[in-house]
XYZ file of C-alpha atoms in Angstrom:
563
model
C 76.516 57.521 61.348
C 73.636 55.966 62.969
C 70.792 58.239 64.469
C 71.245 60.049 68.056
C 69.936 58.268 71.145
C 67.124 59.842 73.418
C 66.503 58.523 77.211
C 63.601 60.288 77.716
C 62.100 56.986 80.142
C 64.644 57.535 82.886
C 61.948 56.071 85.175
C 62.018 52.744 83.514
C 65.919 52.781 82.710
C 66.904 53.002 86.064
C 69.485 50.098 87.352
C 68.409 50.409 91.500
C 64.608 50.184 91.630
C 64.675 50.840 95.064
C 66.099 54.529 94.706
C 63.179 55.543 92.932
C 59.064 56.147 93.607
C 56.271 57.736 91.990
C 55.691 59.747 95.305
C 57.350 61.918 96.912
C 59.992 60.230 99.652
C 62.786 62.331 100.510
C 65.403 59.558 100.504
C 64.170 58.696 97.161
C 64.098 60.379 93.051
C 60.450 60.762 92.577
C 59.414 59.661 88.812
C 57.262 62.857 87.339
C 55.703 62.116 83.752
C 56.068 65.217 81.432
C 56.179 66.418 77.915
C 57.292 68.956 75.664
C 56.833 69.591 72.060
C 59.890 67.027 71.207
C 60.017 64.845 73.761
C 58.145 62.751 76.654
C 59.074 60.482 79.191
C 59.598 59.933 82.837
C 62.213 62.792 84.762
C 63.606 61.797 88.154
C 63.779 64.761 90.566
C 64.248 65.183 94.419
C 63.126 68.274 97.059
C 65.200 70.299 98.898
C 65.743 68.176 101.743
C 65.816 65.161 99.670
C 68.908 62.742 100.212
C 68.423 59.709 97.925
C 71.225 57.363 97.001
C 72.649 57.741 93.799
C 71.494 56.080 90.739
C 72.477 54.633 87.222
C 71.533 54.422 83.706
C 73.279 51.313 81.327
C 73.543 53.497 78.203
C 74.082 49.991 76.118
C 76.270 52.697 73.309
C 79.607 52.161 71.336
C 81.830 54.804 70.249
C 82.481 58.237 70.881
C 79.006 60.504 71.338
C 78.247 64.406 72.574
C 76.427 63.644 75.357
C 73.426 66.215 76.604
C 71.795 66.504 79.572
C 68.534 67.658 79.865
C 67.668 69.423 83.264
C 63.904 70.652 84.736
C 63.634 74.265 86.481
C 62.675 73.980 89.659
C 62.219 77.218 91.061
C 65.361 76.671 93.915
C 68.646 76.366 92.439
C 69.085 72.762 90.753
C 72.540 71.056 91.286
C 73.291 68.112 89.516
C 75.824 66.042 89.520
C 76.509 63.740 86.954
C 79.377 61.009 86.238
C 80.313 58.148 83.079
C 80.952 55.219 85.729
C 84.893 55.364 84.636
C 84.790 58.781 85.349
C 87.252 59.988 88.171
C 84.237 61.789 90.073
C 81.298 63.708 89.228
C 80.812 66.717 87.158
C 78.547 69.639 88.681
C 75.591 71.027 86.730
C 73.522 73.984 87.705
C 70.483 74.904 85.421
C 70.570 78.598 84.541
C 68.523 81.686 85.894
C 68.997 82.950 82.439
C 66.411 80.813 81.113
C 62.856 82.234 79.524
C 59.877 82.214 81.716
C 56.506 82.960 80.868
C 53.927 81.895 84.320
C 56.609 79.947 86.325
C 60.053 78.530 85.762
C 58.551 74.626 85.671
C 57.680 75.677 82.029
C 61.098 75.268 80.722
C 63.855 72.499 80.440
C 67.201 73.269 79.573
C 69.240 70.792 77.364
C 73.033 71.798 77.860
C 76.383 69.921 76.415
C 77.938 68.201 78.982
C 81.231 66.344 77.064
C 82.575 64.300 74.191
C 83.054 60.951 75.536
C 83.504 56.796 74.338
C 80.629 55.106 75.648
C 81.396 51.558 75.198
C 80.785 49.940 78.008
C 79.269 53.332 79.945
C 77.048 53.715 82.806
C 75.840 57.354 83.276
C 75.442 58.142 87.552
C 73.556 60.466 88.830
C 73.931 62.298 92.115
C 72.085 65.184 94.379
C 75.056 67.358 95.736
C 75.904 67.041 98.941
C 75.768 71.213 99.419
C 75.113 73.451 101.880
C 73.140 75.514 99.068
C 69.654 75.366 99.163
C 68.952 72.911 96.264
C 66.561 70.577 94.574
C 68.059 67.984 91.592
C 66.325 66.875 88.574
C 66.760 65.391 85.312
C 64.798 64.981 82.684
C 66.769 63.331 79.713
C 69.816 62.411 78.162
C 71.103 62.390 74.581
C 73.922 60.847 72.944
C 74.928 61.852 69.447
C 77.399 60.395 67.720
C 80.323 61.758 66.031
C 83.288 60.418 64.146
C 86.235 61.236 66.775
C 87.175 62.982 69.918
C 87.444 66.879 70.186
C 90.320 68.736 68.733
C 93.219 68.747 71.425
C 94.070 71.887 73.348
C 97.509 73.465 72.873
C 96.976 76.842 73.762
C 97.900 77.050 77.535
C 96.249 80.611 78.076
C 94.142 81.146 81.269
C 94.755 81.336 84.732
C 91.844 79.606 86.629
C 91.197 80.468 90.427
C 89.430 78.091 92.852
C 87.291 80.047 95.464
C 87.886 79.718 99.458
C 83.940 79.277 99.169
C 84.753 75.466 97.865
C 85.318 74.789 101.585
C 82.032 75.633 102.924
C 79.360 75.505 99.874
C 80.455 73.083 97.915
C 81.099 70.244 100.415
C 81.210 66.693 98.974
C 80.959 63.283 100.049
C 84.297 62.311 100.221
C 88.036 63.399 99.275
C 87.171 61.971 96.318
C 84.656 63.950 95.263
C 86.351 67.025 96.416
C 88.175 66.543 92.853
C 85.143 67.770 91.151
C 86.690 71.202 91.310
C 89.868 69.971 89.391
C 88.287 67.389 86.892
C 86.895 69.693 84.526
C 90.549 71.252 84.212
C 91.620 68.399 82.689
C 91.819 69.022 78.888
C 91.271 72.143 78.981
C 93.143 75.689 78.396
C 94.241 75.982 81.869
C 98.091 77.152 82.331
C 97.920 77.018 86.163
C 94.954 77.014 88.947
C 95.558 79.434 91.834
C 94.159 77.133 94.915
C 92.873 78.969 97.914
C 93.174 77.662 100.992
C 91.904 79.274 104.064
C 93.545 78.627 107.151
C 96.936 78.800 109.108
C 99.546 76.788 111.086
C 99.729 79.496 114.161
C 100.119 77.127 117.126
C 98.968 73.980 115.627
C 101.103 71.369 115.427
C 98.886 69.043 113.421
C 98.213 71.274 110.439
C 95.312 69.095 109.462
C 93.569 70.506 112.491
C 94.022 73.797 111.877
C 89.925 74.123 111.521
C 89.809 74.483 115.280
C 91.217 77.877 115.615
C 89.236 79.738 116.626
C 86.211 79.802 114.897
C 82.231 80.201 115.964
C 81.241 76.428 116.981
C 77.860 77.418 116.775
C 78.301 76.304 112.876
C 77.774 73.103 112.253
C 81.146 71.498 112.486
C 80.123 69.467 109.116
C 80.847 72.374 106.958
C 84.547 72.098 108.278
C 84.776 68.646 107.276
C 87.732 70.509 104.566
C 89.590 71.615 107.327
C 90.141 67.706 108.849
C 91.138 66.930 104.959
C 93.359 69.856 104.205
C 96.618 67.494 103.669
C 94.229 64.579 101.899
C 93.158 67.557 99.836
C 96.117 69.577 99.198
C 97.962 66.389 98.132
C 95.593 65.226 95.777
C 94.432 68.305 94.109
C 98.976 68.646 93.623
C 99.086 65.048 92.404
C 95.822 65.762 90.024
C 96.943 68.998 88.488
C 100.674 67.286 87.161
C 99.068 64.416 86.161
C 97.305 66.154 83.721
C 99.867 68.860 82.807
C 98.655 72.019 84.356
C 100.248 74.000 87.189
C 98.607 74.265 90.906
C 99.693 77.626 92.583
C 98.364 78.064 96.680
C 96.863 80.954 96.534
C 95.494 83.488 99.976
C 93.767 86.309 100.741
C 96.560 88.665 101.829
C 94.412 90.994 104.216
C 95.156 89.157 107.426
C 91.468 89.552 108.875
C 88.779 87.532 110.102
C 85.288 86.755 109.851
C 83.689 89.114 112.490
C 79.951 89.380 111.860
C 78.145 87.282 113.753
C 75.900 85.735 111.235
C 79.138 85.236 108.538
C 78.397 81.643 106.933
C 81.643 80.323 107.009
C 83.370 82.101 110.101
C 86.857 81.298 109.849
C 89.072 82.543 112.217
C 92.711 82.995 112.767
C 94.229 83.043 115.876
C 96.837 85.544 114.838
C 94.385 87.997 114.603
C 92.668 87.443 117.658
C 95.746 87.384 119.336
C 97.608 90.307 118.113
C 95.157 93.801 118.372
C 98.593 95.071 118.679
C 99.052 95.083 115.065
C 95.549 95.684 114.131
C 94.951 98.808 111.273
C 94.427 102.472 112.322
C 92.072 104.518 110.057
C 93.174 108.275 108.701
C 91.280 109.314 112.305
C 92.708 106.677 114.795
C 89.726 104.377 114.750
C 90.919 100.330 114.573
C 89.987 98.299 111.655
C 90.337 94.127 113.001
C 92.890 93.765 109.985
C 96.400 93.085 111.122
C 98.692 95.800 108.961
C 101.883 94.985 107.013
C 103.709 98.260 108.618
C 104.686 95.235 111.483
C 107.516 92.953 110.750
C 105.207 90.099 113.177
C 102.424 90.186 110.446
C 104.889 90.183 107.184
C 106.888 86.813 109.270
C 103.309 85.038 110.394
C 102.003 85.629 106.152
C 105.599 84.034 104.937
C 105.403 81.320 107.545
C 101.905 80.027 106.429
C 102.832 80.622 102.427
C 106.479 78.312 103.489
C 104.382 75.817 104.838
C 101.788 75.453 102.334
C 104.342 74.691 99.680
C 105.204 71.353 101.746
C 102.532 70.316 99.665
C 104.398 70.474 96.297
C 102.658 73.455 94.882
C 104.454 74.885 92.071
C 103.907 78.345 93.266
C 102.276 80.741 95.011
C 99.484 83.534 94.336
C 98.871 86.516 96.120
C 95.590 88.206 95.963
C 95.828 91.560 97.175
C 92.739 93.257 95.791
C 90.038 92.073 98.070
C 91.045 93.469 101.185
C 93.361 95.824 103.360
C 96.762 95.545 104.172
C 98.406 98.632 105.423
C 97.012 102.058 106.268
C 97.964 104.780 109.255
C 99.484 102.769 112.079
C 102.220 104.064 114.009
C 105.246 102.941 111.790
C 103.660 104.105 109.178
C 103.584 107.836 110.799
C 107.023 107.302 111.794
C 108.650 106.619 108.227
C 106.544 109.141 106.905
C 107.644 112.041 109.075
C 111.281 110.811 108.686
C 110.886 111.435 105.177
C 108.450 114.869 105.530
C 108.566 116.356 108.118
C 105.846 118.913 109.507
C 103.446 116.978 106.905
C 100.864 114.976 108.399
C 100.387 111.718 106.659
C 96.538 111.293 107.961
C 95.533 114.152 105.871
C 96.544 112.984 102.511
C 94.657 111.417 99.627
C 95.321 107.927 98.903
C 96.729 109.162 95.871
C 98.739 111.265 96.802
C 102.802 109.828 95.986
C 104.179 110.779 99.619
C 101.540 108.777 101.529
C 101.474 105.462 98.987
C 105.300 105.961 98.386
C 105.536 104.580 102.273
C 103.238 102.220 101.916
C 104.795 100.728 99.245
C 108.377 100.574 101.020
C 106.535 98.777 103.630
C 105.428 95.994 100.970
C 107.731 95.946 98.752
C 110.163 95.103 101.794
C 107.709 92.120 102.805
C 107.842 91.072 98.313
C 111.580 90.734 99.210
C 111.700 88.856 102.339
C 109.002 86.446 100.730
C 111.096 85.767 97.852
C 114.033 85.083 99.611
C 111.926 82.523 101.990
C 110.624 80.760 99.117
C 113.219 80.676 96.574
C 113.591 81.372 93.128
C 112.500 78.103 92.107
C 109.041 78.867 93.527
C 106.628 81.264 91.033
C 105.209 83.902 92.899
C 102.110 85.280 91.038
C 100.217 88.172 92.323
C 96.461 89.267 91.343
C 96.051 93.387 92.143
C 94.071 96.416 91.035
C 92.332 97.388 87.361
C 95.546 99.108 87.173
C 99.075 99.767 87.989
C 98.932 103.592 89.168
C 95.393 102.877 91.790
C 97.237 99.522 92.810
C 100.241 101.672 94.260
C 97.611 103.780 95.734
C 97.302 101.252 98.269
C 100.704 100.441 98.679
C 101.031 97.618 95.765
C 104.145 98.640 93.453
C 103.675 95.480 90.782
C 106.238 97.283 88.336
C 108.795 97.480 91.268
C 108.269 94.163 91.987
C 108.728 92.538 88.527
C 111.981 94.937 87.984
C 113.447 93.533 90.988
C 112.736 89.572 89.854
C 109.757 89.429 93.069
C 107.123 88.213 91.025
C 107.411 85.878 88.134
C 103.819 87.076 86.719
C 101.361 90.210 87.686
C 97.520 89.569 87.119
C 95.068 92.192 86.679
C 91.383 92.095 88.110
C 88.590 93.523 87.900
C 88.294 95.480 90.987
C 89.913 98.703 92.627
C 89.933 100.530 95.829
C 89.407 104.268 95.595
C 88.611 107.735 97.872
C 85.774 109.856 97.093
C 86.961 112.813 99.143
C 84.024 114.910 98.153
C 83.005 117.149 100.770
C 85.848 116.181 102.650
C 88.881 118.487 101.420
C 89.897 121.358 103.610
C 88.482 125.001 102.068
C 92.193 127.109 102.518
C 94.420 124.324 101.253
C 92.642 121.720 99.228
C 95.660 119.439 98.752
C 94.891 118.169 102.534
C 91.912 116.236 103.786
C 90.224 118.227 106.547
C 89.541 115.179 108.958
C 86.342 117.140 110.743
C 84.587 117.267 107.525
C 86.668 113.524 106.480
C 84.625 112.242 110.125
C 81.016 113.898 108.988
C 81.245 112.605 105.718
C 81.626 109.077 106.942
C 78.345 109.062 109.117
C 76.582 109.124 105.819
C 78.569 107.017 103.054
C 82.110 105.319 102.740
C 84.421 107.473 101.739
C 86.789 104.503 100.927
C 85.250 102.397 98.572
C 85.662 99.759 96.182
C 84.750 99.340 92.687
C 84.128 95.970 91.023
C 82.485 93.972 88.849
C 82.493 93.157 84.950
C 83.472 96.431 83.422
C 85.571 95.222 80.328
C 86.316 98.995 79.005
C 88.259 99.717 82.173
C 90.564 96.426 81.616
C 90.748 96.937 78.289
C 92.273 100.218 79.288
C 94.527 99.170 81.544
C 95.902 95.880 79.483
C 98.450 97.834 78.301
C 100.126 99.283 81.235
C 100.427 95.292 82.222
C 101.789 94.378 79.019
C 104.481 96.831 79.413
C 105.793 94.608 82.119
C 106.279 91.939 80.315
C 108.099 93.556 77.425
C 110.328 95.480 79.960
C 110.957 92.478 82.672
C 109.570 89.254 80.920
C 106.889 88.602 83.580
C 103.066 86.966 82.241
C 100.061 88.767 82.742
C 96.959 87.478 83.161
C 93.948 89.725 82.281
C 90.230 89.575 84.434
C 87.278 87.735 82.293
C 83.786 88.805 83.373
C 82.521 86.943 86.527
C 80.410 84.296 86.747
C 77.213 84.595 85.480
C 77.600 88.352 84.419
C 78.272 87.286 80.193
C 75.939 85.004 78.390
C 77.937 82.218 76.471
C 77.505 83.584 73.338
C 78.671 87.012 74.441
C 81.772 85.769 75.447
C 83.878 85.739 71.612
C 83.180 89.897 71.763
C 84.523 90.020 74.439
C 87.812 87.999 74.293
C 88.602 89.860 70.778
C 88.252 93.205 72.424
C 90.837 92.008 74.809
C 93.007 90.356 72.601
C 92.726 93.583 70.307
C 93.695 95.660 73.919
C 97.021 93.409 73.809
C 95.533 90.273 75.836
C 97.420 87.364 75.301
C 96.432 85.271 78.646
C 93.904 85.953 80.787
C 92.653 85.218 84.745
C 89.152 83.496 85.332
C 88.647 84.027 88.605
C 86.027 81.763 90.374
C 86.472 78.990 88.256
C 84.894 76.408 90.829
C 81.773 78.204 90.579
C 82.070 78.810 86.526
C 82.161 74.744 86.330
C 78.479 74.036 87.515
C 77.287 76.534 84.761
C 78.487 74.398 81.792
C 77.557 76.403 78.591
C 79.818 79.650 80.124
C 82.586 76.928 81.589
C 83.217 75.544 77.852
C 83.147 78.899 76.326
C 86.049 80.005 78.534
C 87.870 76.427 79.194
C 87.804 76.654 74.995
C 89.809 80.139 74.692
C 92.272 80.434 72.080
C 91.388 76.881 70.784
C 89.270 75.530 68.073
C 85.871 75.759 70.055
C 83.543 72.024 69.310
C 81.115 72.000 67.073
C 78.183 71.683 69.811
C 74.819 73.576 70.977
C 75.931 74.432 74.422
C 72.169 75.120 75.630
C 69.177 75.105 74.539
C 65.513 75.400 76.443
C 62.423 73.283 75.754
C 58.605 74.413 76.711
C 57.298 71.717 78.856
C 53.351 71.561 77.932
C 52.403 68.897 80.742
C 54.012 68.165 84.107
C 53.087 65.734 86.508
C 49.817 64.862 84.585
C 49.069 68.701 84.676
C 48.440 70.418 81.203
C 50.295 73.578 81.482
C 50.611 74.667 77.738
C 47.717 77.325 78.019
C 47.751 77.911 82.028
C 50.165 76.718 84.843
C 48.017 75.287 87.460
C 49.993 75.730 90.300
C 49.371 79.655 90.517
C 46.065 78.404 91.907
C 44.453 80.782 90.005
């Protein structure tokens, strides 16, 4: 095999001369001279509020290559994108915050894998992100090395990937096009079936594709609701995409029925179902209102159905239903009504969450609204849901997964990492500590939350939990999906640990949730798009010391501390 090729010039190797200076223009890459104890050359970068046109490299290679890209730290975040010029769209890259720094982050470059590809005939493109993140964009190299043949093929179907509702507001691209950048990567990879959020609702709209325009704060800049105009261009294509290349696309939502009240919220979506209906709004254990409409009401279980039946005109194979980041049910009236039917003289408002009267009736409320949804979207539709650490604190808020996979609601059950709990401490009454005291309940909360939730990366808890899950499956033949670390939380190479001590838990699939923001971080996206398959043979990152910059000798002292 011949030798690898460095483009370490980018400068000079650029096709469109007129996208590029040696100064700083914000509508152009600025060429910055730099070295490091392999290489030297010319990097491109841009500034913040930099918006050059994109450019091209003729890579002039024939065969199949690993290709690396080799990225500067800039001290904001850096967001790449790059493309091969048969590519479908562009690939996002984000250098890491995990990288060494001695005096300032400028002394590092980080090399990572970006793909396998055949070059003949290849242009590589490169683009600054059209984001609403704060971001500069830089590269300083590319290498190709050549290898004999494409990467083995992946046949185990395993993981469950989840597309944030932040792709509609941070991660804005160009065109519809481009929107695909949060599918692409999919493609060859482990992925069974991506659970697709999307974020708004067909309450008196008649052109769904305008739904954007309920109600929501038009003090934001009506740019970063540019998804909202596309929603059927979107919907159709990201459908069309996912069969092409032999995954499943579920629609996925947010099942608290809430909106975006504080003022300053980023995205502000609104629904307005919620605005509409205070009616049906939550009631705290002491009567207080919480802006979350409540599943006791027949209204809210018809208006979540409704949006879920309409959705799947799309062609979505299923649906997801992801209960554990919100409320949906608590102490409003019919709530207190069923309860009393059932005990009476005991007052619901005073018991624990975890207590089996009070989340007995809030179960009958939900698994009544599993049923009707079933029945509205057929048994040829999958419905998978994504709840609690585990099954006992999921019923604690009203979420009876074993119920619903007895009773053929719920074709899989997905565990994450994240539960909401009571700590009643200080809150219980002295004579009869079984019962909240609701005085002491009301102190307690000028000084903490008493109702709480835990989250985060804690792979003991799942691990002890897997099995309760698995049971499911052996008793009613459902999947379950098991939680892997966030983003960002597990370095690459911690990542095989990890996946054996689930597997060794009973793990068999597993649920990476945020996928669409595991993508732009490369090295941890191939570590988990690679589970349960022969893994390539590739450094996935590796960091270079840059010892001059922009003509500026920083191996012994970096010159822009100023002294």
């Amino acid at each position: 095999m011949e030798t690898e090729f460095v483009f370490s010039n980018l400068g000079s190797l650029v096709n469109e001369k007129n996208n590029i200076s040696k100064d700083f223009e914000d509508n152009k890459w600025r060429i910055m001279e730099y070295s490091t104890g392999k290489y030297k050359g010319e990097m491109l970068i841009t500034t913040e509020a930099g918006l050059p046109e994109d450019i091209s490299v003729d890579l002039n290679l024939e065969g199949i290559y690993q290709i690396y890209i080799c990225v500067p730290r800039l001290r904001v975040t850096n967001y790449l994108n790059v493309k091969l010029s048969d590519d479908l769209c562009y690939t996002g890259l984000i250098a890491s915050d995990r990288a060494p720094k001695n005096w300032m982050t400028e002394e590092y470059v980080e090399e990572i894998y970006w793909k396998t590809a055949d070059l003949t005939g290849q242009k590589i493109v490169f683009s600054k992100a059209d984001s609403i993140i704060t971001s500069a964009t830089g590269v300083a190299w590319v290498r190709c090395v050549p290898v004999d043949k494409m990467p083995p093929a992946i046949t185990n179907k395993c993981v469950q990937m989840h597309n944030d509702e932040d792709v509609a507001a941070q991660d804005m691209q160009k065109s519809d096009d481009d929107y695909l950048m949060k599918l692409y990567p999919l493609k060859n990879t482990n992925t069974e079936f991506l659970s697709f959020e999307f974020s708004f609702d067909y309450d008196g709209v008649a052109d769904p594709g305008k739904a954007h325009l309920i109600g929501y704060d038009k003090r934001w800049d009506e740019g970063n609701y540019r998804y909202r105009e596309k929603a059927d261009t979107i919907y159709k294509k990201a459908v069309d995409f996912a069969h092409k290349n032999g995954f499943g696309i579920y629609a996925a939502n947010r099942m608290s029925v809430a909106n975006f009240v504080v003022p300053y919220t980023r995205f502000g979506w609104n629904s307005n179902f919620v605005e509409n209906n205070p009616d049906f709004y939550i009631k705290t254990r002491i009567g207080e209102t919480v802006r979350v409409c409540s599943y006791a009401y027949e209204e809210v279980q018809d208006y979540v159905i409704n949006n879920f039946v309409n959705i799947l005109k799309y062609g979505f194979d299923g649906i997801t239903l992801i209960f554990h980041r919100g409320i949906e049910i608590a102490f409003e009236q019919p709530v207190i009504d069923r309860f009393r039917e059932l005990y009476p003289g005991v007052d619901p408002c005073t018991l624990p969450f975890a207590d089996e009267r009070l989340h007995g009736v809030w179960c009958e409320f939900m698994n009544k609204f599993m049923t009707k949804l079933r029945t509205a979207v057929g048994k040829n539709i999958k419905i998978n849901t994504i709840t609690s650490y585990g099954l006992e604190t999921s019923k604690h808020i009203g979420l009876d997964v074993e119920y619903w996979a007895k009773n053929g609601l719920i074709d899989s059950a997905s565990q994450a990492d994240m539960e909401i709990f009571e700590n009643l401490e200080g809150c219980m009454n002295d004579e009869n500590p079984e019962f909240i005291d609701l005085e002491k309940y009301k102190k307690e909360l000028t000084q903490r939350h008493v109702v709480t939730r835990k989250f985060g990366c804690n792979v003991e808890k799942i691990c002890e939990n897997i099995p309760a899950y698995r049971k499911l499956k052996e008793l009613y033949g459902i999947e379950t999906y098991h939680v892997l670390p966030w983003v960002g939380r597990k370095l690459p190479e911690e990542y095989p640990a990890v996946i054996e001590q689930m597997q060794k838990a009973g793990a068999e699939k597993f649920l990476s949730w945020n996928s669409n923001h595991l993508m732009r971080d490369l090295p941890e996206w191939h570590t988990v798009s690679w589970i349960g398959n022969e893994a390539e043979d590739v450094t996935l990152r590796a960091f270079h010391r840059v010892l001059s910059l922009d003509g500026n000798n920083i191996a012994e002292f970096q010159p822009n501390w100023r002294g």
